[in-house]
XYZ file of C-alpha atoms in Angstrom:
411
model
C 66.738 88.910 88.877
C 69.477 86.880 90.002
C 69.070 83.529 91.629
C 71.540 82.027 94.378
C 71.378 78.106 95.587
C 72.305 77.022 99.396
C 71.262 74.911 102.317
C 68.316 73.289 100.123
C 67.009 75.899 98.562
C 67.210 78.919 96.090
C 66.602 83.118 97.029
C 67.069 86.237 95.257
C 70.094 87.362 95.728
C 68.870 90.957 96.113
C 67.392 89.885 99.185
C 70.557 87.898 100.587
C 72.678 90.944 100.099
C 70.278 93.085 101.616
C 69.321 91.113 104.744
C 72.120 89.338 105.552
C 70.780 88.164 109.180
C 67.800 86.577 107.927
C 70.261 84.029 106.252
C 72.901 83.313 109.000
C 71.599 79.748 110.284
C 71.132 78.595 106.299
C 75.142 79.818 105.233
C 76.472 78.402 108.106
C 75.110 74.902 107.411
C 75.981 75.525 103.611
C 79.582 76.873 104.176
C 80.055 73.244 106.143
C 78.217 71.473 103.662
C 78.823 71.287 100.922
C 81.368 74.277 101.554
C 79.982 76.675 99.144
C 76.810 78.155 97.505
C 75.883 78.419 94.083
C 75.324 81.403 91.465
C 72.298 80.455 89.212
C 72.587 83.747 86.981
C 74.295 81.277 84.289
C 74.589 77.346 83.084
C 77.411 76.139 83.193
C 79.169 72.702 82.395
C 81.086 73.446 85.960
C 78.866 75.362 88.885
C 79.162 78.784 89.317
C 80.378 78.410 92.826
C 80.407 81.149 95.602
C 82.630 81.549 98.356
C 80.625 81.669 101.938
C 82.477 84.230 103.960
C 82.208 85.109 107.728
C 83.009 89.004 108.406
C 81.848 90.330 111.580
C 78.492 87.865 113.154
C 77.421 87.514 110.011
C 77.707 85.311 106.477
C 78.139 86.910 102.834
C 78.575 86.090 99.627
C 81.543 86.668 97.357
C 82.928 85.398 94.072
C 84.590 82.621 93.332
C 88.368 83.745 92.820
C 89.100 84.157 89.305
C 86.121 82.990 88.374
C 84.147 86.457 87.700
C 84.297 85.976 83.882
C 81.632 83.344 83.908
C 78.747 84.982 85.557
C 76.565 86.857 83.811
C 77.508 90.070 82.587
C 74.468 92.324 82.602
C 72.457 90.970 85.134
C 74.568 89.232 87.898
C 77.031 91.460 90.392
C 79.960 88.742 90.582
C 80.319 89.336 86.963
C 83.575 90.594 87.219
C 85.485 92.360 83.485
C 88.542 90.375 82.913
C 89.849 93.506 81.526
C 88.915 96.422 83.714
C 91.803 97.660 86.078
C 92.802 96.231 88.866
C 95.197 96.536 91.668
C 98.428 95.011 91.782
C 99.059 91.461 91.301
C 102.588 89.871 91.599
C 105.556 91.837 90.576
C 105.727 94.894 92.583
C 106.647 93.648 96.235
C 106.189 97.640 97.342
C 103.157 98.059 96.068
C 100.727 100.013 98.914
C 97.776 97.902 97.801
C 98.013 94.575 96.318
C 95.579 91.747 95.015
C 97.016 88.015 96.109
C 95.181 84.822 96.215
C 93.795 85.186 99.421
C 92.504 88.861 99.284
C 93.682 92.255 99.225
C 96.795 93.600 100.993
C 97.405 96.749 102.345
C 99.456 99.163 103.818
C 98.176 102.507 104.858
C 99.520 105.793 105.485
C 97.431 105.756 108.857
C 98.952 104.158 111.830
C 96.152 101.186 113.620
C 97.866 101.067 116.710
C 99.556 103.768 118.622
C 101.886 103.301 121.948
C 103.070 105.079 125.021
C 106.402 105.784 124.147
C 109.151 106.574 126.896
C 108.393 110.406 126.851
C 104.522 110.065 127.177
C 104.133 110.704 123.293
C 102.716 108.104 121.740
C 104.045 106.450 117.999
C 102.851 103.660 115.489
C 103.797 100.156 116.247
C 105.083 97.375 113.825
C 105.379 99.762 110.597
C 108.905 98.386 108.580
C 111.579 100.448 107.409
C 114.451 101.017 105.606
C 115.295 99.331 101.910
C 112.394 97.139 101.576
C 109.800 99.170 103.502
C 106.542 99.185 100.958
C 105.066 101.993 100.126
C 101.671 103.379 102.074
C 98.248 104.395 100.927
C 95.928 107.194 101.164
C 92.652 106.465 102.897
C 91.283 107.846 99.998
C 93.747 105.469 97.446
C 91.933 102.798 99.607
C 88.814 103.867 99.417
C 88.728 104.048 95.485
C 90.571 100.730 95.219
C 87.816 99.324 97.149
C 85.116 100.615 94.925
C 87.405 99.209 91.505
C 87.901 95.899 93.277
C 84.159 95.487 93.815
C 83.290 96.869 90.511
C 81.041 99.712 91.666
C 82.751 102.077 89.966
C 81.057 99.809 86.452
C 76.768 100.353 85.152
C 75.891 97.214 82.968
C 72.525 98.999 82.238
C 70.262 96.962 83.471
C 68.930 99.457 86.481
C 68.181 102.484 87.095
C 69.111 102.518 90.674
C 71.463 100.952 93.551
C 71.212 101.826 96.988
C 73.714 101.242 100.342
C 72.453 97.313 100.988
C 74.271 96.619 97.176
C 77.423 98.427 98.177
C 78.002 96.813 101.499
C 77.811 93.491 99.797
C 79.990 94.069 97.318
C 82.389 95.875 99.731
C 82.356 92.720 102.064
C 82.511 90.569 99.303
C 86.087 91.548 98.507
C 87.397 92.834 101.807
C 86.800 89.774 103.759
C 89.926 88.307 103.563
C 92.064 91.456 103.414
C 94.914 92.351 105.618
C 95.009 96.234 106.426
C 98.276 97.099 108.219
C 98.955 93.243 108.955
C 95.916 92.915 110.588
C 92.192 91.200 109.582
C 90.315 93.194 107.819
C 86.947 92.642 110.203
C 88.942 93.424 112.786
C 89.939 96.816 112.189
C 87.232 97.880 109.191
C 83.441 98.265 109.511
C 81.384 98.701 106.602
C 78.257 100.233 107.395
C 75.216 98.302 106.798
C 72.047 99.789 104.919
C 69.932 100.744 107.975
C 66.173 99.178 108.445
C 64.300 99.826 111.528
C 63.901 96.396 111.839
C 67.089 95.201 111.909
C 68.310 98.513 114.358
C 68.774 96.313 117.514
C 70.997 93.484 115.421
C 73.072 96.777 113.666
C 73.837 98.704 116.563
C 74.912 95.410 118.594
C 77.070 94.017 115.562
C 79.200 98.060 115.715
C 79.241 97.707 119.433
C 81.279 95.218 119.050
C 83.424 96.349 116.553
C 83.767 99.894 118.902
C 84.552 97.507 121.721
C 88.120 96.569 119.831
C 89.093 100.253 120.107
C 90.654 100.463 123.276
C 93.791 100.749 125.445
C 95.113 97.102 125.760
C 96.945 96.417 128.716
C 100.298 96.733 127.172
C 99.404 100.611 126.643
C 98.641 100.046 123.165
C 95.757 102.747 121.698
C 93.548 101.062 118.331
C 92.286 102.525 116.065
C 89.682 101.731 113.615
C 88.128 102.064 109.921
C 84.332 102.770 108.813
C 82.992 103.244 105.806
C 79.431 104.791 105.102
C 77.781 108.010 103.407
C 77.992 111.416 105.308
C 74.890 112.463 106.118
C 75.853 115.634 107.937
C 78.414 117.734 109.382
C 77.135 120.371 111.994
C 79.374 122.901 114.459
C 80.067 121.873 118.405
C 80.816 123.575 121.157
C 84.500 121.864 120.507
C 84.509 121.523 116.990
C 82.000 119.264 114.649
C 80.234 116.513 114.808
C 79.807 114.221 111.627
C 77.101 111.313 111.275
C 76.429 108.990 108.411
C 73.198 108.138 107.107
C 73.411 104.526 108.845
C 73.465 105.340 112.090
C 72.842 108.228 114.631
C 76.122 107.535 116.297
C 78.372 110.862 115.761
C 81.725 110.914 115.326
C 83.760 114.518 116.914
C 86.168 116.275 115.222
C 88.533 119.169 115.488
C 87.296 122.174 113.736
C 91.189 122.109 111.801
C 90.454 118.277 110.565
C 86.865 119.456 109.129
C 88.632 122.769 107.878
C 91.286 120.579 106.273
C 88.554 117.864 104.586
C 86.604 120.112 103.023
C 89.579 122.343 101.412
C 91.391 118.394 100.478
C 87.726 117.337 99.274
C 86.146 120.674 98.030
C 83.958 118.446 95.656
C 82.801 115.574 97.925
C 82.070 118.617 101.105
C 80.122 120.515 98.585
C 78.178 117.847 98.084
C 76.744 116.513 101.321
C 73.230 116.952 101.614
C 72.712 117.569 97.888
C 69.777 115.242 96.601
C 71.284 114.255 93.133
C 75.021 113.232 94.444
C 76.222 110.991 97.689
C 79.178 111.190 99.733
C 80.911 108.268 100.785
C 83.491 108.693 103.689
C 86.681 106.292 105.241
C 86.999 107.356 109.012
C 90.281 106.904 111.209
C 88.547 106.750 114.566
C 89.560 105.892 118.375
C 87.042 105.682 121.481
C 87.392 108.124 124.073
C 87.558 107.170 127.735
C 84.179 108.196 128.076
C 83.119 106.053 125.008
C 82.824 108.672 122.402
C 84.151 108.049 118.749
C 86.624 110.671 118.166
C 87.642 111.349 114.409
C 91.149 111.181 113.861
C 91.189 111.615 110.161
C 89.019 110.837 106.937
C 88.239 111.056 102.996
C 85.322 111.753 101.285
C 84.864 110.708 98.088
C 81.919 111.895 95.292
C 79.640 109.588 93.945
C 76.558 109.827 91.722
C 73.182 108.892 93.259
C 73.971 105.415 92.016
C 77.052 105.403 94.107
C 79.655 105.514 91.027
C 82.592 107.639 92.312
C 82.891 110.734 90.424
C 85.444 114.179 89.980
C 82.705 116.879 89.907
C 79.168 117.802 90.196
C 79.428 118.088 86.392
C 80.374 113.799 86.088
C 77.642 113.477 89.013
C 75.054 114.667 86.404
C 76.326 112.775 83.397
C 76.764 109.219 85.252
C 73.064 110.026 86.749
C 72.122 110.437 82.689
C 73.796 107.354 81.943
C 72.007 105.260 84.395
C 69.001 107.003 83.425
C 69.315 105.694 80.379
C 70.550 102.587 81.135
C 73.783 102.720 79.110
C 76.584 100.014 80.270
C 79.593 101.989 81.361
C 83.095 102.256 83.143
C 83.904 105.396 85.762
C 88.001 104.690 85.243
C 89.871 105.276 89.140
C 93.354 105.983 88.544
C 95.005 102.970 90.482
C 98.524 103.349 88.191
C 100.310 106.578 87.771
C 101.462 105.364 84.317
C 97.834 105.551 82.913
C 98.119 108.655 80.384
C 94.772 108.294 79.401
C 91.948 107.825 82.171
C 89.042 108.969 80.783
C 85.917 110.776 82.223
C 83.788 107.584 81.279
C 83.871 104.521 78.602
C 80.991 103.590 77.233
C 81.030 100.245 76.645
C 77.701 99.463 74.882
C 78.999 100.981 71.620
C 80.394 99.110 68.822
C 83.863 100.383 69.674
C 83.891 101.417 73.504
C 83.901 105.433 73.056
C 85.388 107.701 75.617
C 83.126 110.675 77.167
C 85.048 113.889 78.504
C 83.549 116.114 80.650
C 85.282 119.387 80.594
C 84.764 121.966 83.461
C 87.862 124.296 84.255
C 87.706 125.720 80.233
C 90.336 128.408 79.269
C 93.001 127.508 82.063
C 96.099 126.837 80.125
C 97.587 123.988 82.206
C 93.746 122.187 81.393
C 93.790 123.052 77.442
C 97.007 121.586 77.652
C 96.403 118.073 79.067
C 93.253 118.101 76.885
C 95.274 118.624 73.253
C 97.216 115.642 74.314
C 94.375 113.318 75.171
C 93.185 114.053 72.045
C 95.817 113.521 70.411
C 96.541 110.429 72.148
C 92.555 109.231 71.434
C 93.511 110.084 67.152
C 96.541 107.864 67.610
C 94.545 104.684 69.193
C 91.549 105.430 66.860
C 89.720 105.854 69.537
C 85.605 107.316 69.484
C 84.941 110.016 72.405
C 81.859 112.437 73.080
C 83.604 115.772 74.735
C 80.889 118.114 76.996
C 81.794 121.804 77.568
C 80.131 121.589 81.121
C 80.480 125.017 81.727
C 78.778 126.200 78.312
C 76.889 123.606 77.334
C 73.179 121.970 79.397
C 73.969 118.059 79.931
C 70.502 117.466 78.132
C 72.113 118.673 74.478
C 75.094 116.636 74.487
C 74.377 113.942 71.481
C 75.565 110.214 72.785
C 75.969 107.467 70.251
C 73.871 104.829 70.666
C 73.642 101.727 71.940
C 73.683 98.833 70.636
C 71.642 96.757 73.647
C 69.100 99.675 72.468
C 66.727 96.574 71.187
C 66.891 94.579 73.877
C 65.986 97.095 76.429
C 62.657 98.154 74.713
């Protein structure tokens, strides 16, 4: 279990992440004194410092920037892999998302702010153009970065389990000092937090005020804003659907062509929702109606395994769900670079050579057979170990893994 040090005195940090409010008063006195709180998950000559960061009412934790190397690495969640992928730092000045020292920057294909125009219509404000207009992002580009930034898209095999309280603090932990659009990140993203009955009045409150942003300014000016959370349903209206998430009873209203569209863009994630063995996390464009209703302008869904580790197919659901079973350590690769050739299904990375696992589902189609001969051959050329599962031929339970090496220390 790991241990964090502020204000005096030392708590799980299981406990910080997942009740944030409880600890308010004590990271406010430590983020002015001394300025910081400490990581006890290692010894080192120097602290393991943490950064103390406001977002929204309330205080969280993050990692010390470039720092992630020292913690722990299978037992402590600011461990972060010095050489796991990344967004982009430095070079590329059109980059849609990039990592700079003070946070993550990025541009999105969605417009934040909308305006009356002259005819009535109304347009995005303040997007650049011409020669050295950047390039824009896919809510779901985000929404993956995100999850590769905060590395829940890695399993160091030490659990069996992670719930919605883990990913919002290691969402908010690097998207607090973002800019989305050119604007603060807590003011136009909310991150769902894991709901307890307990806490309902402080959660509700802490949205309402981050729905109270999304309004017609007096300049004419319509915003719009970003949430995060899991889909918990999507039922038919008398005007098209209604979608809520499993944090909150709020709904959000859609046109029946949006849903139409979402689950045709994100057959795998829609056929998911509601399934017990798979989640589905979603990125909602939304604006409030004059009557106060949350009105979906657009979203993306995006698979994950129970353990929230974003995922292709049903068929990679059940094989990261094995993994964690077994408490293998592990890397679900997100494409972030169109110049990776490789991007496997998984990397094992408690083997003595990290080994590849390919998880094969559209068999026979020639375009498939074809990318798979040269990932193979590209695998024989870098020497490098991979299990390959027939999912469509073969049960899950008779694929042979080798094994690993951390095998001793787990028994």
């Amino acid at each position: 279990m790991s241990l964090v040090s502020f204000d005096n005195g030392t708590f799980p940090l299981a406990d910080v992440q997942d009740n944030p409010a409880r600890y308010v008063k004590r990271l406010e006195r430590a983020k002015v004194s001394p300025g910081y709180a400490v990581c006890l998950c290692a010894s080192h000559r120097t602290p393991l410092q943490l950064v103390i960061r406001r977002y929204g009412s309330l205080l969280h934790l993050a990692g010390w920037p470039e720092d992630g190397h020292r913690h722990k690495r299978d037992s402590c969640p600011f461990y972060k892999d010095p050489d796991a992928p990344r967004a982009a730092r430095g070079g590329d000045s059109k980059a849609a998302i990039m990592a700079t020292p003070t946070g993550l920057n990025v541009k999105l294909d969605a417009a934040l702010t909308l305006r009356e125009t002259a005819t009535g219509s109304r347009g995005s404000t303040g997007q650049p153009t011409g020669r050295t207009s950047r390039r824009s992002a896919s809510l779901l580009a985000f929404l993956q970065t995100l999850w590769s930034e905060s590395a829940l898209n890695q399993w160091t095999g030490t659990a069996t389990a992670r719930h919605w309280g883990q990913c919002n603090a290691m969402l908010l932990a690097e998207v607090g000092t973002a800019l989305i659009n050119g604007s603060d990140a807590q003011n136009v993203l909310h991150i769902m937090r894991r709901y307890e009955e307990a806490d309902r009045a402080a959660i509700n409150a802490e949205f309402d005020v981050f729905i109270a942003r999304l309004a017609i300014s007096p300049n004419g000016a319509t915003h719009r804003g970003l949430v995060i959370g899991e889909i918990n349903e999507v039922v038919p209206t008398q005007f098209g659907h209604a979608l809520s998430l499993r944090q909150s009873a709020r709904k959000y209203y859609a046109s029946a062509t949006l849903i139409d569209r979402a689950s045709r863009t994100f057959a795998h994630a829609w056929k998911a929702i509601g399934v017990r063995t798979a989640r589905v996390v979603a990125i909602l464009l939304v604006e409030r109606t004059a009557k106060g209703h949350m009105k979906l302008i657009d979203l993306a869904a995006m698979l994950c395994s129970s353990a929230f580790l974003p995922c292709d197919s049903m068929y990679e659901v059940g094989m990261a769900n094995r993994l964690v079973a077994e408490r293998r350590d592990f890397l679900k690769p997100v494409r972030l670079s169109p110049d990776d050739d490789m991007l496997p299904d998984f990397v094992l990375r408690d083997t003595d050579v990290p080994t590849h696992i390919e998880v094969y589902g559209m068999n026979g189609l020639a375009s498939y057979e074809a990318r798979k001969d040269r990932k193979r051959a590209l695998r024989l050329s870098r020497r490098i170990p991979a299990v390959e599962w027939n999912a469509d031929c073969e049960p899950l339970e008779a694929v042979s893994l080798p094994a690993s090496r951390n095998r001793s220390l787990l028994t």
